[in-house]
XYZ file of C-alpha atoms in Angstrom:
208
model
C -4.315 79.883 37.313
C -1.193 80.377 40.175
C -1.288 84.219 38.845
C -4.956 84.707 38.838
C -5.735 82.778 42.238
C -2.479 84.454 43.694
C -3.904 88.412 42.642
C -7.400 87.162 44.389
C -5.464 86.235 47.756
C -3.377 89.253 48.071
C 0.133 88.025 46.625
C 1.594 88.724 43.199
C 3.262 85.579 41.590
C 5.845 85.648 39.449
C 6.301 83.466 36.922
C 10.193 82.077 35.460
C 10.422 79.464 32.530
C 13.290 76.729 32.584
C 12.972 75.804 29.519
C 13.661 72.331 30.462
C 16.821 73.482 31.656
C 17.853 72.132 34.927
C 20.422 74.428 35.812
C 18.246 77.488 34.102
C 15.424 76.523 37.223
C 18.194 76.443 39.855
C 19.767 79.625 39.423
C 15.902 80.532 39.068
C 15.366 79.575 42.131
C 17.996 81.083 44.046
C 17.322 84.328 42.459
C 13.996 84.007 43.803
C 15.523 83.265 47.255
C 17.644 86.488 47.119
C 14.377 88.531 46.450
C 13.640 86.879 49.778
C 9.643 85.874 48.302
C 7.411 84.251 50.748
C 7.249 80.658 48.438
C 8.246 78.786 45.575
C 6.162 76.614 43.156
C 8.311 74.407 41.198
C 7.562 72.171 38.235
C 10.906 70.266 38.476
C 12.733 70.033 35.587
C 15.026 67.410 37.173
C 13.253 65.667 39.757
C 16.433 64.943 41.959
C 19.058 67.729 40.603
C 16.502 70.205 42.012
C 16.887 68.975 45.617
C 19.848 71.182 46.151
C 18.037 74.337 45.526
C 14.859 72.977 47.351
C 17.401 72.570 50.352
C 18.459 76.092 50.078
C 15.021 77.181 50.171
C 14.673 75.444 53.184
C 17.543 76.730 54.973
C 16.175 79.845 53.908
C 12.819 79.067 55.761
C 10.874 79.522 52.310
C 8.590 77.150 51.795
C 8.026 74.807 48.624
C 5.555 73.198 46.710
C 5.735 71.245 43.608
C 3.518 71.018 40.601
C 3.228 67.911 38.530
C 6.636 66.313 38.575
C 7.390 65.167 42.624
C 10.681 66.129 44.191
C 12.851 62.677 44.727
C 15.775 63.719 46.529
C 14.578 62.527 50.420
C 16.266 65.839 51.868
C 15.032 68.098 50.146
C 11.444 69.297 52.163
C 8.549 70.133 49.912
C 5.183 71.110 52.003
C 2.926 69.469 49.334
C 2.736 68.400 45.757
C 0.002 68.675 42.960
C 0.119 66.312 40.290
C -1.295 64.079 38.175
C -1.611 60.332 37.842
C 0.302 60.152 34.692
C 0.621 56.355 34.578
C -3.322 56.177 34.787
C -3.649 59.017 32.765
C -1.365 57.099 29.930
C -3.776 53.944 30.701
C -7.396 56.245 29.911
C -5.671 58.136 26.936
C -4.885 54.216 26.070
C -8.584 53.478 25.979
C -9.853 56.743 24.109
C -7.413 55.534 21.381
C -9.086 52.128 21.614
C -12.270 53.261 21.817
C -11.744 55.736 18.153
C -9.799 52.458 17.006
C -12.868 50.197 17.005
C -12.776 46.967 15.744
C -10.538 47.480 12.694
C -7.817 48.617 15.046
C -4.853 50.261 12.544
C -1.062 51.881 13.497
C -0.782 54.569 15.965
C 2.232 57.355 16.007
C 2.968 58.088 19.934
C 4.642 61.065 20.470
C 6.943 61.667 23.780
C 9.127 63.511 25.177
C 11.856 61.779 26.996
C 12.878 64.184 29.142
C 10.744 64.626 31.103
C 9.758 62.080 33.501
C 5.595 62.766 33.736
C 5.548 61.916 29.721
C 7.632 58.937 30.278
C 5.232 58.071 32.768
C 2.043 58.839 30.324
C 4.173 56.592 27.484
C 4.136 53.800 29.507
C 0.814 53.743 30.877
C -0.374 54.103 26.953
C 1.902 51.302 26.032
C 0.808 48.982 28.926
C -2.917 49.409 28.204
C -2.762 49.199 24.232
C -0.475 45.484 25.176
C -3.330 44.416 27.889
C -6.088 45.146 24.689
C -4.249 43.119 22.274
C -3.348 40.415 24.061
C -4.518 37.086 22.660
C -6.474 39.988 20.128
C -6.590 38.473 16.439
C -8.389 40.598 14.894
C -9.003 44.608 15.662
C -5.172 44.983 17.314
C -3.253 48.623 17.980
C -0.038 48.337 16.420
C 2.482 51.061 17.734
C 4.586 51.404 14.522
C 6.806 54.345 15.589
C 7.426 56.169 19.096
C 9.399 59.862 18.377
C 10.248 62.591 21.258
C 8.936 66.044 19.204
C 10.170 67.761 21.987
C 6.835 68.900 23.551
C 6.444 71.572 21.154
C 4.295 72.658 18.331
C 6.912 72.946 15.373
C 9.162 70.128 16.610
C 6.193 67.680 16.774
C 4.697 68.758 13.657
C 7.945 68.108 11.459
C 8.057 64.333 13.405
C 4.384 63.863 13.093
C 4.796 64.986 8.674
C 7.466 62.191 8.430
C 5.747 59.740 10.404
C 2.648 60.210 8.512
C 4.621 59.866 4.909
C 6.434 56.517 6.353
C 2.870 54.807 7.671
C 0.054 56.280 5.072
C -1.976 54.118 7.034
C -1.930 55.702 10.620
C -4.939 55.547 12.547
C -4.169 57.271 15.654
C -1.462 59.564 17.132
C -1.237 59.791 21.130
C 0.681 62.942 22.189
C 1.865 63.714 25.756
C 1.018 67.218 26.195
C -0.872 69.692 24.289
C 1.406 71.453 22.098
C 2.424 68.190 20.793
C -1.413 67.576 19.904
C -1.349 70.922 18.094
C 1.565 70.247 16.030
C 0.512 66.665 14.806
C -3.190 68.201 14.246
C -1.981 70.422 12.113
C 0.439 67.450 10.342
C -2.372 65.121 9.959
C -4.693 68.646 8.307
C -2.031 68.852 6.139
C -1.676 65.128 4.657
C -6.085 65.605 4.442
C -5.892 62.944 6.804
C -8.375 63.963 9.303
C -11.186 61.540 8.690
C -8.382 58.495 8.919
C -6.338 59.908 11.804
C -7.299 60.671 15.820
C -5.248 62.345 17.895
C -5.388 61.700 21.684
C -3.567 64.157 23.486
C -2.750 64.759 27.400
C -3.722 67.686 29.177
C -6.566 69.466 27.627
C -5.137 73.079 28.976
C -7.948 76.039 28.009
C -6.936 77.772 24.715
């Protein structure tokens, strides 16, 4: 969407992947500042390791803007973020998993990704919503029988999502914090013939 909407305002954007690699998106970053661009859009990979570079960008007289993880080291300037409410957005994916549960309830696979702190963030809102619906709940309750990081990938959470599925042949629902992570434990759950038993509630929704 940055490339397209850039092209349609006159500036071609450029587009480096970290990998999750902290150090990866600095040296990114000053690279970018050697080309001397006119801005930077970071996704943080390290919300406060990346102030450094953000600084240097500012020396620089670049401007900065972040996408979906926030910038917390108080030096560093960032004109504005864009983000999500990934605590909320744990909370509705809570209540779409409720909602599929019904009132028989059942086991539920979540799948994170710890290192990043927006799927933290999504965990926790799913985990404080699926407590708040069972609470005092004796009949129709979520149990969360097993939380595993599948790396926010395809392959990684599919081979998670297979094992998990063999250890609780009763799983009812799998929430996964981003959409590759949906992919790979859709394709998991297709595999076990599983798909009538099993709903996956992922985060994002990206076009395909």
């Amino acid at each position: 969407a940055a490339v397209t909407e850039g092209k349609q305002q006159g500036y071609r954007v450029d587009v480096a992947n970290a990998s999750f690699d902290p150090r990866k998106q600095t040296q990114q970053v000053h690279a970018f500042l050697e080309r001397g661009v006119f801005a930077i859009i970071i996704c943080p990979c390290d919300p406060a390791g990346i102030g450094s570079a953000i600084r240097k960008a500012n020396e620089a007289g670049i401007p900065v803007f972040t996408a979906d993880m926030q910038c917390t080291a108080a030096d560093a300037k960032v004109i504005t973020h864009v983000g999500t409410d990934n605590l909320l957005g744990g909370r509705q994916a809570a209540q779409a998993m409720i909602q599929a549960a019904g009132n028989e309830g059942g086991s539920v696979l979540l799948l994170d990704f710890k290192a990043a702190l927006a799927c933290r963030l999504r965990i926790k809102g799913f985990r404080e919503e699926i407590a708040q619906h069972n609470k005092g709940r004796m009949k129709g309750a979520i149990k969360i029988v097993a939380q595993l990081d599948g790396g926010a990938q395809r392959q990684e959470s599919l081979v998670v999502a297979k094992d998990a599925i063999r250890a609780h042949p009763d799983l009812r629902g799998i929430f996964a914090i981003n959409d590759p992570s949906a992919l790979g434990a859709s394709l998991a759950v297709r595999e076990a013939k599983l798909s009538e038993q099993v709903t996956i509630v992922g985060f994002d929704g990206q076009l395909a």
